[in-house]
mmCIF file of C-alpha atoms in Angstrom:
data_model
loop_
_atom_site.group_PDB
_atom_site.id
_atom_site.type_symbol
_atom_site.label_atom_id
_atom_site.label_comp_id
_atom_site.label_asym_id
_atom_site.label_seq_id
_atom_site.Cartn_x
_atom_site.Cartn_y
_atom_site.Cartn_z
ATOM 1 C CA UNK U 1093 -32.575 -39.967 -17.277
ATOM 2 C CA UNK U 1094 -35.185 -42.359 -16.579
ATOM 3 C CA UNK U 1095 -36.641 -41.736 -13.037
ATOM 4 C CA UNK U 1096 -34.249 -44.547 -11.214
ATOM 5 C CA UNK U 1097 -35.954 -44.481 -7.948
ATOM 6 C CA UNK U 1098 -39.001 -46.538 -9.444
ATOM 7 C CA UNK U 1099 -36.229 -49.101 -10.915
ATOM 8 C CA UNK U 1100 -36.990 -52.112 -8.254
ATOM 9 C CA UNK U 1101 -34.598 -54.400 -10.087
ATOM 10 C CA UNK U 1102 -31.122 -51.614 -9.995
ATOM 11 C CA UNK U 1103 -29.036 -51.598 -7.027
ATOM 12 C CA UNK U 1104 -30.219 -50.297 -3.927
ATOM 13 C CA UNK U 1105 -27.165 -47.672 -3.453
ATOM 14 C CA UNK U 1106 -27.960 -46.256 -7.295
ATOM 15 C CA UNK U 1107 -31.757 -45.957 -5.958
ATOM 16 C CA UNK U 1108 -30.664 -44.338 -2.767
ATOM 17 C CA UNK U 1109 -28.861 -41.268 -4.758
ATOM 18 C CA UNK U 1110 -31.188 -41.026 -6.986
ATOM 19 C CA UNK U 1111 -34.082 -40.480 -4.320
ATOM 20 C CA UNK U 1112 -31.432 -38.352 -2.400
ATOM 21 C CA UNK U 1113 -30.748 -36.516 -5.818
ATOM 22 C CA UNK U 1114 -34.623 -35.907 -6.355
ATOM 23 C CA UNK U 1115 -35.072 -35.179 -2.856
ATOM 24 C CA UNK U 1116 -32.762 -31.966 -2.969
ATOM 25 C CA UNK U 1117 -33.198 -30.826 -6.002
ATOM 26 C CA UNK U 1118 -36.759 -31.297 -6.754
ATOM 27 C CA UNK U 1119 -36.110 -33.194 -10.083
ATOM 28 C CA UNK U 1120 -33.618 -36.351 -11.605
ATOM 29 C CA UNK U 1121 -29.683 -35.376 -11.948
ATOM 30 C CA UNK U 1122 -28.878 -35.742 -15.962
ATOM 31 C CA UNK U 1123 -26.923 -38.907 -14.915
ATOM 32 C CA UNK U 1124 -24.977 -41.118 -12.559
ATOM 33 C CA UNK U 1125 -21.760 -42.634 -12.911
ATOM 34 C CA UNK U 1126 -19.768 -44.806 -10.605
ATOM 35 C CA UNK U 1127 -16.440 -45.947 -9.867
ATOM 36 C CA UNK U 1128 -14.585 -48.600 -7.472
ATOM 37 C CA UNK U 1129 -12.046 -47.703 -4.711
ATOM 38 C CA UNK U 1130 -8.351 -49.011 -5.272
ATOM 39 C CA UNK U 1131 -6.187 -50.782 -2.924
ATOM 40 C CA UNK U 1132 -1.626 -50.082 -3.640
ATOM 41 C CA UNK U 1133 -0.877 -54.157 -3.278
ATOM 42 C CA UNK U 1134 3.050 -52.992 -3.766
ATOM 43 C CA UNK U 1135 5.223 -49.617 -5.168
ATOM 44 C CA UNK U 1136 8.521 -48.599 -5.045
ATOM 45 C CA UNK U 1137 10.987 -46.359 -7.500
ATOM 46 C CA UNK U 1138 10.494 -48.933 -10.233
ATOM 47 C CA UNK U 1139 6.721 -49.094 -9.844
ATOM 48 C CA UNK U 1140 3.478 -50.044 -8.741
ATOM 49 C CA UNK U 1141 1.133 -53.054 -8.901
ATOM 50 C CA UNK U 1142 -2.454 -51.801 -7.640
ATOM 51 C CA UNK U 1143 -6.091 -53.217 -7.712
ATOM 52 C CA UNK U 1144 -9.330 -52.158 -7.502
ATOM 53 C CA UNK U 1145 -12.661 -52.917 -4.286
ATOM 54 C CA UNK U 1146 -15.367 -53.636 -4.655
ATOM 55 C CA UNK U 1147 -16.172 -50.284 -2.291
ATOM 56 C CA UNK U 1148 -16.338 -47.245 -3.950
ATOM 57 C CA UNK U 1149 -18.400 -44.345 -5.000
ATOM 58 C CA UNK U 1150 -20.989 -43.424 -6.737
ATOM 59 C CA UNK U 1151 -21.911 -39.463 -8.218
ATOM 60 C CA UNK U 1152 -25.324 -38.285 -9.648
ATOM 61 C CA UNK U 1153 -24.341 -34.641 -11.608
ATOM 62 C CA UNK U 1154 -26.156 -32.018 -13.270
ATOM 63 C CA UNK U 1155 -25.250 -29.239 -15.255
ATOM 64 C CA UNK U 1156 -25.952 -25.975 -14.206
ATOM 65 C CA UNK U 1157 -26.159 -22.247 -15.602
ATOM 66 C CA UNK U 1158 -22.963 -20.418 -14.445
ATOM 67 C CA UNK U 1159 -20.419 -21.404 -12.481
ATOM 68 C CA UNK U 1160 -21.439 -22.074 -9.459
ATOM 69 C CA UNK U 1161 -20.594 -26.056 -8.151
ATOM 70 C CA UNK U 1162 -22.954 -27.014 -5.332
ATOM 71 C CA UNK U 1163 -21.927 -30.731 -3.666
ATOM 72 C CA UNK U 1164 -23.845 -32.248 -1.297
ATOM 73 C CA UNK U 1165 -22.973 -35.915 0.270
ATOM 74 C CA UNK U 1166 -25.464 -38.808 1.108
ATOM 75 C CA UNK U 1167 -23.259 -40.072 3.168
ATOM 76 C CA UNK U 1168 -23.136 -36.357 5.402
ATOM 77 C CA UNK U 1169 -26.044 -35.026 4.770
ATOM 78 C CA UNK U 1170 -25.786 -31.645 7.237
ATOM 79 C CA UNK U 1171 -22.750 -30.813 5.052
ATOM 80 C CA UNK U 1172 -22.442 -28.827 1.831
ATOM 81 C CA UNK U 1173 -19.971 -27.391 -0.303
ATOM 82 C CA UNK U 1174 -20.837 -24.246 -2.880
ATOM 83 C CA UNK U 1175 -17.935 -23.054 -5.053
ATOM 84 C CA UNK U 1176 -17.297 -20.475 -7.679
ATOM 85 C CA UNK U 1177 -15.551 -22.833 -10.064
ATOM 86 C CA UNK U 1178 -14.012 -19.634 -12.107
ATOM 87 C CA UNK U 1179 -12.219 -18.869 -9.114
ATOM 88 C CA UNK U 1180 -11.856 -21.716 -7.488
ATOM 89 C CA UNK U 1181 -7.946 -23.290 -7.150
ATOM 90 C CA UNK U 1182 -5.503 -24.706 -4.890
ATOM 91 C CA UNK U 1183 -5.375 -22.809 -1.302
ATOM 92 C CA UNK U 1184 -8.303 -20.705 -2.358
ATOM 93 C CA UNK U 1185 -11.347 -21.879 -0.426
ATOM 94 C CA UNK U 1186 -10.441 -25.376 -0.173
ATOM 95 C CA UNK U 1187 -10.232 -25.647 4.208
ATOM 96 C CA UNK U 1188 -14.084 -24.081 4.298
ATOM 97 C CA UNK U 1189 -15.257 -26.954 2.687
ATOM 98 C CA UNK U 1190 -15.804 -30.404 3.752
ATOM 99 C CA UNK U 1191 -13.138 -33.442 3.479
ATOM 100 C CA UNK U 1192 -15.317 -34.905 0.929
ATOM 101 C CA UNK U 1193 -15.624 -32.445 -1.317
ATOM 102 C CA UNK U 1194 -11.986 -31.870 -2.232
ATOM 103 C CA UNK U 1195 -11.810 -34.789 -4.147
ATOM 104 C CA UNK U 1196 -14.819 -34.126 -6.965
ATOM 105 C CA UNK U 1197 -13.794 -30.408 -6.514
ATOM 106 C CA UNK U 1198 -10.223 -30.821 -7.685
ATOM 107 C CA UNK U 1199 -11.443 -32.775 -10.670
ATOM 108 C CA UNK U 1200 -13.836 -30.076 -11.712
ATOM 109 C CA UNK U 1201 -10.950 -27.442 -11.175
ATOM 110 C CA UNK U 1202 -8.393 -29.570 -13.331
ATOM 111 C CA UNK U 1203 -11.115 -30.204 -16.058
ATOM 112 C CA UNK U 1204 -11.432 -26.467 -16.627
ATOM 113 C CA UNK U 1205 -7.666 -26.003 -16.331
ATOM 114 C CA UNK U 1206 -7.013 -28.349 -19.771
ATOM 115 C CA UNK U 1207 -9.682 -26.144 -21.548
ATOM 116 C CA UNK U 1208 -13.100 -28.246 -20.474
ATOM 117 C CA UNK U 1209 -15.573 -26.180 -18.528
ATOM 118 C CA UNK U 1210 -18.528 -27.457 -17.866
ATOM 119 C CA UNK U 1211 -19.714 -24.497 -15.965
ATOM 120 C CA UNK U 1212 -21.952 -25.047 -12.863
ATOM 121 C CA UNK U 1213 -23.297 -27.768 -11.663
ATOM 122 C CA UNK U 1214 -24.281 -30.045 -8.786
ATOM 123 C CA UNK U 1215 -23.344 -32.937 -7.635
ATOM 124 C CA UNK U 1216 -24.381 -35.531 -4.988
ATOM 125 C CA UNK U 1217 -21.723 -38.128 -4.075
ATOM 126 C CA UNK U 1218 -22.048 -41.152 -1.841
ATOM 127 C CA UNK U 1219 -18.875 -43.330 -0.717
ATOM 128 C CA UNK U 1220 -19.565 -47.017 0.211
ATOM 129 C CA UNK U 1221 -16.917 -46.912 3.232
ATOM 130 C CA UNK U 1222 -15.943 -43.934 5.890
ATOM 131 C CA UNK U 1223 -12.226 -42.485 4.535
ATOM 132 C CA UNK U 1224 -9.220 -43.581 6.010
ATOM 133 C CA UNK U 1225 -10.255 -47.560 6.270
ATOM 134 C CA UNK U 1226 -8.762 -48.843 3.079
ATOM 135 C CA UNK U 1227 -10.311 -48.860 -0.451
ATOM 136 C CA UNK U 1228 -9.252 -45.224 -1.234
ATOM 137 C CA UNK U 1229 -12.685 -44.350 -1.763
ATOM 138 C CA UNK U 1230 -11.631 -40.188 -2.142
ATOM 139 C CA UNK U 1231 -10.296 -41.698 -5.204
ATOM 140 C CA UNK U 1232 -13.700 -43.209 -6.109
ATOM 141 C CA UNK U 1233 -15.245 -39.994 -5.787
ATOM 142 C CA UNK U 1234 -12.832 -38.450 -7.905
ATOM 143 C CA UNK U 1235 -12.526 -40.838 -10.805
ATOM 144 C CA UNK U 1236 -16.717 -40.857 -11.041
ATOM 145 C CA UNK U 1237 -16.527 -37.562 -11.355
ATOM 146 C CA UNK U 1238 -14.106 -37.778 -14.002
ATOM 147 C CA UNK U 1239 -16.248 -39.845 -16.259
ATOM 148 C CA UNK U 1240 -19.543 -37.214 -15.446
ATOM 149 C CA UNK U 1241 -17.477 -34.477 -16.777
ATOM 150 C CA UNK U 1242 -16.221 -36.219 -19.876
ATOM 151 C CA UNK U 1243 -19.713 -37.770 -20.785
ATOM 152 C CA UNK U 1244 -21.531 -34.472 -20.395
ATOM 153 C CA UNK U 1245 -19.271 -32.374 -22.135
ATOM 154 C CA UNK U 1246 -19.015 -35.322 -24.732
ATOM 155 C CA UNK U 1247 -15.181 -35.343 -25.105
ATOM 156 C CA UNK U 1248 -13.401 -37.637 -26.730
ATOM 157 C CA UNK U 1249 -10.456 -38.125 -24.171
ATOM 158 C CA UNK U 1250 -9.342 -41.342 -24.063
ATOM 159 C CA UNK U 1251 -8.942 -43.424 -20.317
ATOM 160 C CA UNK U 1252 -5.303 -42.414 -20.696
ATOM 161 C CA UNK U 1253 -5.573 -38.789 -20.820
ATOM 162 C CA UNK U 1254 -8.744 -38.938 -18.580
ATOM 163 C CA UNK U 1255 -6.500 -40.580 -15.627
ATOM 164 C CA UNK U 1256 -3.399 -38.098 -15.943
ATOM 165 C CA UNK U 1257 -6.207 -35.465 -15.736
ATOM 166 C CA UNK U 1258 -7.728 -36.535 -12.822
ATOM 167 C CA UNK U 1259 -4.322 -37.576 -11.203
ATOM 168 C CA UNK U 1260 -3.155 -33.630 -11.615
ATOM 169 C CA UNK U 1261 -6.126 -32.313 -10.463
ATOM 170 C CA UNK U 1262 -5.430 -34.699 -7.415
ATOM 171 C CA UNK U 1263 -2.023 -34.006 -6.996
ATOM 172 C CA UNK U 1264 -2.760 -29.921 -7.107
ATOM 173 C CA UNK U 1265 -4.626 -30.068 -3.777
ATOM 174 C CA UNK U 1266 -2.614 -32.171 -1.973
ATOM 175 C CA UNK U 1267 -4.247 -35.369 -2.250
ATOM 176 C CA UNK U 1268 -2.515 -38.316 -0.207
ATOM 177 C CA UNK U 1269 -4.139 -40.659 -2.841
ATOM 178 C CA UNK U 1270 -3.261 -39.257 -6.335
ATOM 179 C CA UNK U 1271 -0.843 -41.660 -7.391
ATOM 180 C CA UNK U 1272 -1.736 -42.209 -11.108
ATOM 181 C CA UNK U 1273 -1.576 -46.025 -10.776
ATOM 182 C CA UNK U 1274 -4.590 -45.961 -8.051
ATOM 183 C CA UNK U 1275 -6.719 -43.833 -10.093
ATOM 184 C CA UNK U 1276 -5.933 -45.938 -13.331
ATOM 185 C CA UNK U 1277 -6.670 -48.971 -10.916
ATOM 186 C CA UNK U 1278 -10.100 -47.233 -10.260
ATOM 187 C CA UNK U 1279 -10.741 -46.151 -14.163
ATOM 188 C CA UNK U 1280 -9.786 -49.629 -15.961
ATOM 189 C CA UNK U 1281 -9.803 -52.618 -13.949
ATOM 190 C CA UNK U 1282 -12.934 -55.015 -13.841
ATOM 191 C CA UNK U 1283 -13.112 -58.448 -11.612
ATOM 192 C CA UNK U 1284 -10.192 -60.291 -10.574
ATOM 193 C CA UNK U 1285 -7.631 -57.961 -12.100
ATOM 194 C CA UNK U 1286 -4.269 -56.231 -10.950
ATOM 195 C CA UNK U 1287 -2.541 -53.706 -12.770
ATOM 196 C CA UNK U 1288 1.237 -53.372 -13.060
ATOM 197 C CA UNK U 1289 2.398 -50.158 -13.757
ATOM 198 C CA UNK U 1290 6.001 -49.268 -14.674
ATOM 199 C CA UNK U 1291 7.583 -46.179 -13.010
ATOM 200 C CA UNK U 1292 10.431 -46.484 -15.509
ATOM 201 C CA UNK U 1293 8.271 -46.515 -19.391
ATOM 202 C CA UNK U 1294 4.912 -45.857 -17.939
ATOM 203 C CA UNK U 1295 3.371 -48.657 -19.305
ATOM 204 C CA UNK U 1296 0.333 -50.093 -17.659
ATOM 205 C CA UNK U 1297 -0.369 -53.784 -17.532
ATOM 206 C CA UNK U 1298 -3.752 -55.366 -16.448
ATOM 207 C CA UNK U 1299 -3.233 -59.058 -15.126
ATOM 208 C CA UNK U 1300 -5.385 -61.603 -13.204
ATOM 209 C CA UNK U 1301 -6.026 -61.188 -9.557
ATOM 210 C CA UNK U 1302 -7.856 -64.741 -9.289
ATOM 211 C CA UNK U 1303 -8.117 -65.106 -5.572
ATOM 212 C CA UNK U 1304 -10.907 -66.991 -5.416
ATOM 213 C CA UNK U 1305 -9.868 -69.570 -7.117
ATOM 214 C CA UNK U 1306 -7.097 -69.388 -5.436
ATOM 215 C CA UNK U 1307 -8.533 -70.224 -2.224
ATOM 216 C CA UNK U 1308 -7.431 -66.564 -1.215
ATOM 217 C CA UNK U 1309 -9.132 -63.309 0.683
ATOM 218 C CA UNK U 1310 -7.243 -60.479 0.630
ATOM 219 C CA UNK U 1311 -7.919 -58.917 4.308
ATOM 220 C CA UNK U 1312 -8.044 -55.380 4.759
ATOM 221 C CA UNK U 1313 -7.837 -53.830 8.709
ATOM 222 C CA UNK U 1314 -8.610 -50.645 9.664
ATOM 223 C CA UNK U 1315 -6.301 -49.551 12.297
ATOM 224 C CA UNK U 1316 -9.110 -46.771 13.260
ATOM 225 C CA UNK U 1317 -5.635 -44.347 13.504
ATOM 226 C CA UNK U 1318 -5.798 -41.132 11.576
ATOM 227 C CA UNK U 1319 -2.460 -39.451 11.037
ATOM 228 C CA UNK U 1320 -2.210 -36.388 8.181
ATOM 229 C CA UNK U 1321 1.010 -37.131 6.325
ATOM 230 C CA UNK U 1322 3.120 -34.063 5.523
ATOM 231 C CA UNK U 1323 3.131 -32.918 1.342
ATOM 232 C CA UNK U 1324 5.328 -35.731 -0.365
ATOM 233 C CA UNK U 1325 5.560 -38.402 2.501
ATOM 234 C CA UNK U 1326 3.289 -40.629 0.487
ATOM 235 C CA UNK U 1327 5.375 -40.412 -2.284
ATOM 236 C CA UNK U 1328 8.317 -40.706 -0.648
ATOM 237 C CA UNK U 1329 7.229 -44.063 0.954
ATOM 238 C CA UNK U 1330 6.229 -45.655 -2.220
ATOM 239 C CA UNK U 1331 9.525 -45.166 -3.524
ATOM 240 C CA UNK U 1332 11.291 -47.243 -0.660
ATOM 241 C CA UNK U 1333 11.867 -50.729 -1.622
ATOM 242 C CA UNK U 1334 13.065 -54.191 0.062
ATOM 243 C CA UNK U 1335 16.367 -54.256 -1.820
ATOM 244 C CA UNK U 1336 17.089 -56.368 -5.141
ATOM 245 C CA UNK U 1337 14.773 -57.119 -7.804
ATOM 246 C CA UNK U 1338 11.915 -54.344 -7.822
ATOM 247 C CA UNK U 1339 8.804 -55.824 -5.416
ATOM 248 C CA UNK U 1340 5.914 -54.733 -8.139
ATOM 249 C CA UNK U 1341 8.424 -55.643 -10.752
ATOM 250 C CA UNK U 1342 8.218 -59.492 -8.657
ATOM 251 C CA UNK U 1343 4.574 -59.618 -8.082
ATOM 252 C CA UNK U 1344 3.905 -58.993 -11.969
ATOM 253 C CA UNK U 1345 6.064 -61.566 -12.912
ATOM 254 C CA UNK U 1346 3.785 -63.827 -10.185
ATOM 255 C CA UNK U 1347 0.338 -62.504 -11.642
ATOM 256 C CA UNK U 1348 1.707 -63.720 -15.431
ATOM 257 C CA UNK U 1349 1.683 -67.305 -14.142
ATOM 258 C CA UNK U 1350 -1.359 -67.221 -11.789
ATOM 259 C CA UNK U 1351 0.901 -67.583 -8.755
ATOM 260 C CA UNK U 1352 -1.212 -65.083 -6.442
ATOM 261 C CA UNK U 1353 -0.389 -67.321 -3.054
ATOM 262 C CA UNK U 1354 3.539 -66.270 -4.194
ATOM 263 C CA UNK U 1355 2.282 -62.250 -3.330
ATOM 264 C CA UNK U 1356 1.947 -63.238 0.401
ATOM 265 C CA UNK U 1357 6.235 -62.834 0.807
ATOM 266 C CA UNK U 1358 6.181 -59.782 -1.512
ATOM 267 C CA UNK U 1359 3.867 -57.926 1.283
ATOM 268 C CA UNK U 1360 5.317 -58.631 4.058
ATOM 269 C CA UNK U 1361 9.172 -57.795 2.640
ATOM 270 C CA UNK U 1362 6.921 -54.169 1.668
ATOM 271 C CA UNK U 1363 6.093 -54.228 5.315
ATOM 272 C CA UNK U 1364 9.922 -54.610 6.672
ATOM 273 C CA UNK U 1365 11.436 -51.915 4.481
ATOM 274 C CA UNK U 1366 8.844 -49.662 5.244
ATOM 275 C CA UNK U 1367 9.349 -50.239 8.574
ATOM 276 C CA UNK U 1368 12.940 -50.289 8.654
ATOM 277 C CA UNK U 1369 12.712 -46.649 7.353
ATOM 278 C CA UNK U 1370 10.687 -45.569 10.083
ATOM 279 C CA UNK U 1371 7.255 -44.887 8.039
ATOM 280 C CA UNK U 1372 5.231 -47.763 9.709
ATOM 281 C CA UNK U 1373 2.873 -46.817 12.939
ATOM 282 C CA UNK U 1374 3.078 -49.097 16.395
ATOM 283 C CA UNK U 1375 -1.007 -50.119 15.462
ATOM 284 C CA UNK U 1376 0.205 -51.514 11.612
ATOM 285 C CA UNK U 1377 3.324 -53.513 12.988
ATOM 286 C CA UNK U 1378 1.128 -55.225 15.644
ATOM 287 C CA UNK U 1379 -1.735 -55.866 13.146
ATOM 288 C CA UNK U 1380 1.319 -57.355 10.862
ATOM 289 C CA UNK U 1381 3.141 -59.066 13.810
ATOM 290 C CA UNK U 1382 -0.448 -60.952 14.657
ATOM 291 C CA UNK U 1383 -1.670 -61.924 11.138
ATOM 292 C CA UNK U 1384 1.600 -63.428 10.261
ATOM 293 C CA UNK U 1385 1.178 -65.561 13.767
ATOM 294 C CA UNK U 1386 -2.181 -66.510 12.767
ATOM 295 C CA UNK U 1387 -1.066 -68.193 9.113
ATOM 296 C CA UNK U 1388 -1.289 -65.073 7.155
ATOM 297 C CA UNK U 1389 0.709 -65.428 3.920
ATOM 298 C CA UNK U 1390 1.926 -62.125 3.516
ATOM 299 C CA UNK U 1391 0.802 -58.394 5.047
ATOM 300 C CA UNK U 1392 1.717 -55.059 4.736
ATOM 301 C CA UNK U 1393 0.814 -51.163 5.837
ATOM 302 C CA UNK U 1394 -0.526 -49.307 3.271
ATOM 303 C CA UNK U 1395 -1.926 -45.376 3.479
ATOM 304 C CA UNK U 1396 -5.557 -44.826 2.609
ATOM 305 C CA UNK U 1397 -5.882 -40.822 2.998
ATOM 306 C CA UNK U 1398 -5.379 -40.251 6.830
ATOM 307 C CA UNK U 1399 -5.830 -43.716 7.392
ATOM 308 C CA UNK U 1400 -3.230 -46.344 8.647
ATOM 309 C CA UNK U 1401 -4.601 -50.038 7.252
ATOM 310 C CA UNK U 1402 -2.869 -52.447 6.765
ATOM 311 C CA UNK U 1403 -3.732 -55.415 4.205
ATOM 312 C CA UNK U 1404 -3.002 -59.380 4.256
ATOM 313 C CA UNK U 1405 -2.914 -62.446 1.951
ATOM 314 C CA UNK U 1406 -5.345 -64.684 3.655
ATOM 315 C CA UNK U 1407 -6.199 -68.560 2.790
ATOM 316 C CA UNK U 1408 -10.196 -68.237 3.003
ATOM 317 C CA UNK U 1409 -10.039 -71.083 5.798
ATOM 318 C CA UNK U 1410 -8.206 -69.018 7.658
ATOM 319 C CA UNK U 1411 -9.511 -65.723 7.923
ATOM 320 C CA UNK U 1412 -12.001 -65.501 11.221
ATOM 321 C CA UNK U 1413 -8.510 -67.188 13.301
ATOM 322 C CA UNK U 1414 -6.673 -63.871 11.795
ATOM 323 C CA UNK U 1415 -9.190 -61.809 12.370
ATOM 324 C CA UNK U 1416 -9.527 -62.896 16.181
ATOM 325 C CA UNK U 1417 -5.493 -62.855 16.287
ATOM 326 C CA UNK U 1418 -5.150 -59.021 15.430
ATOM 327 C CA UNK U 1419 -8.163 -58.526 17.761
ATOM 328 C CA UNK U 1420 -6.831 -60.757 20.590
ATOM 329 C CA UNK U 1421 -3.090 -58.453 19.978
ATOM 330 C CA UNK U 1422 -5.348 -55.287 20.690
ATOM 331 C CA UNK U 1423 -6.798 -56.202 23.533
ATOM 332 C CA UNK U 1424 -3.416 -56.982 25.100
ATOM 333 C CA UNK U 1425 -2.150 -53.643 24.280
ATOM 334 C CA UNK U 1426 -5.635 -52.427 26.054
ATOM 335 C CA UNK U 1427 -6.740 -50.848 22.775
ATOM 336 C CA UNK U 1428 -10.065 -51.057 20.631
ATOM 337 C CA UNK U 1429 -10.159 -53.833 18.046
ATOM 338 C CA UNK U 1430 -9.581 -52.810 14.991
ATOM 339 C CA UNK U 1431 -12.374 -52.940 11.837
ATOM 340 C CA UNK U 1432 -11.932 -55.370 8.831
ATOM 341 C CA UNK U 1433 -13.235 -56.212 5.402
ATOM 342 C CA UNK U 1434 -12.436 -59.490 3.381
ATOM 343 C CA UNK U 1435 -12.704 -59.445 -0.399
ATOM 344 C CA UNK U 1436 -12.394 -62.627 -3.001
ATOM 345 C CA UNK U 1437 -12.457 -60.895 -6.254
ATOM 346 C CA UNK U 1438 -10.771 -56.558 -5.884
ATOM 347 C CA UNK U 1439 -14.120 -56.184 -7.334
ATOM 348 C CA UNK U 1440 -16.991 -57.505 -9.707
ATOM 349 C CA UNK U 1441 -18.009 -56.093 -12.914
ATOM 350 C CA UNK U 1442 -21.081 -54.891 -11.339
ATOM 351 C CA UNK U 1443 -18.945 -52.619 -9.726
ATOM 352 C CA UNK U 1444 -16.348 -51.404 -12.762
ATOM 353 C CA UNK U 1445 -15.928 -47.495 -13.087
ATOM 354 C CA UNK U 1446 -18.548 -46.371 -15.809
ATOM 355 C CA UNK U 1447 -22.118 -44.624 -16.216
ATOM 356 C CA UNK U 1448 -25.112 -46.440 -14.804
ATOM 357 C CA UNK U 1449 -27.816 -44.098 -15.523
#
């Protein structure tokens, strides 16, 4: 790999791993790969319609003799995971290392579990955004590391197979995030897309997300409240819908004909059922309550690891007087405000899930 730290016109993050990379290791990793976080817009038994951020991760890998997998984070850089990745499974090992780790670890584990082992190696990862705040960026980390693996042990496994691999490695250890339609989100999309996946045929169907044309932000809040989920509460919320005609089913119908402003309803029905079945949190209904005061078009909870977010449909003229709304609503209730990002386009091409050195 060419030495990437010297590079003064690539991205300053890319730079920053590499020089962390080097720094560690004494020498360049064979390669860096990237991918964006994804955001669940709507899901229920019939399906999901997803999108990716323009926050996400970014891995620098090397193959190593053996099998020993040494990770190390830029992001917490005390921290360090080793593994033996002949032994290492499910429930063996996994609480010793750090939060951050599971996520690249599980996608080594279920890489040598179809028949691909890469052996040992090491890898540095570095997130764009803490967990728990929105974007999904564990799945970031996991999909990057998806595309390492099948680059250096030049398979030819198409995106399909590549995201049911990484969505069972996922799955295996427990990952709140592993829905498949988030980490195809992450894999596939590019700028201003959606993707409308059916829980029915399995079919996966990228659309246009053209907020900014539409005059549209999508706002995404972190509620700062962390709250594990039990083993199959995820999955059991995304299968709760509003009643009638599926909610992703709607939406994709909306995307077909550009109507993005017609998503805002969509959310917020997501929102009521959830809440109505008791999954919603006291912190997401008042962030929900307040944006829909301030002119928000639509908002809903949504579950980003242990994190309790909650994203709205915003008109871009509009977004500071929401913003100061769901602050204004906290400090009422005597509580911290809570942190937000605001996003035109899920994510630029700049940003789309592939190698980058």
């Amino acid at each position: 790999m060419a030495d990437l730290v010297s590079q003064l016109d690539a991205a300053l993050d890319l730079r920053l791993v590499a020089h962390f990379y080097q720094k560690l290791h004494g020498r360049s990793p064979t390669g860096i790969w990237q991918a964006p976080g994804a955001l669940p817009l709507l899901s229920d038994d019939a399906g999901a319609v997803a999108t990716a951020t323009e926050w996400g991760a970014i891995v620098a890998v090397e193959p190593r003799d053996g099998d020993t997998v040494e990770l190390r984070s830029l992001n917490r850089l005390a921290e360090r995971a080793s593994v033996d990745a002949a032994s290492y499974s499910p429930g063996s090992g996994v609480a010793s290392n750090p939060d951050w780790s599971v996520e690249p670890l599980a996608v080594v584990w279920a890489f040598r579990e179809f028949g691909y082992s890469l052996g040992g190696a090491a890898i540095t990862v570095q997130t764009d955004l803490p967990r728990g705040c929105g974007p999904a960026v564990p799945v970031a980390a996991a999909c990057a590391t998806g595309l390492a693996l099948r680059d250096l042990l030049t398979l030819d496994l198409p995106d399909t197979d590549l995201i049911d691999l990484v969505s069972v490695g996922l799955q295996a250890f427990s990952v709140p995030l592993a829905a498949p339609g988030l980490v195809a989100a992450s894999l596939l999309l590019d700028g201003g897309e959606a993707l409308a996946c059916d829980g029915r045929s399995g079919s996966r169907d990228r659309l246009r997300l053209n907020l900014r044309d539409a005059g549209l932000r999508l706002l995404i809040v972190d509620t700062r409240v962390r709250r594990h989920l039990a083993e199959g509460d995820l999955v059991a919320m995304s299968r709760i819908g509003a009643g009638g005609p599926s909610l992703p089913g709607q939406a994709a119908a909306l995307l077909h004909t550009d109507d993005v402003r017609g998503l805002g309803p969509l959310l917020t029905a997501s929102h009521a059922a959830l809440w109505q079945a008791g999954w919603s949190s006291p912190e997401q209904d008042l962030v929900v309550a307040a944006a829909l005061e301030a002119g928000a078009l639509g908002a809903r909870m949504v579950v980003d690891d242990s994190g309790l977010p909650v994203i709205a449909l915003v008109r871009i003229e509009q977004v500071g007087a929401v913003r100061s709304a769901i602050a204004h609503a906290f400090r009422r209730k005597g509580r911290p405000p809570p942190r937000s990002l605001s996003t035109t386009t899920a994510t630029s091409t700049a940003r789309s899930a592939r190698r980058v050195a």
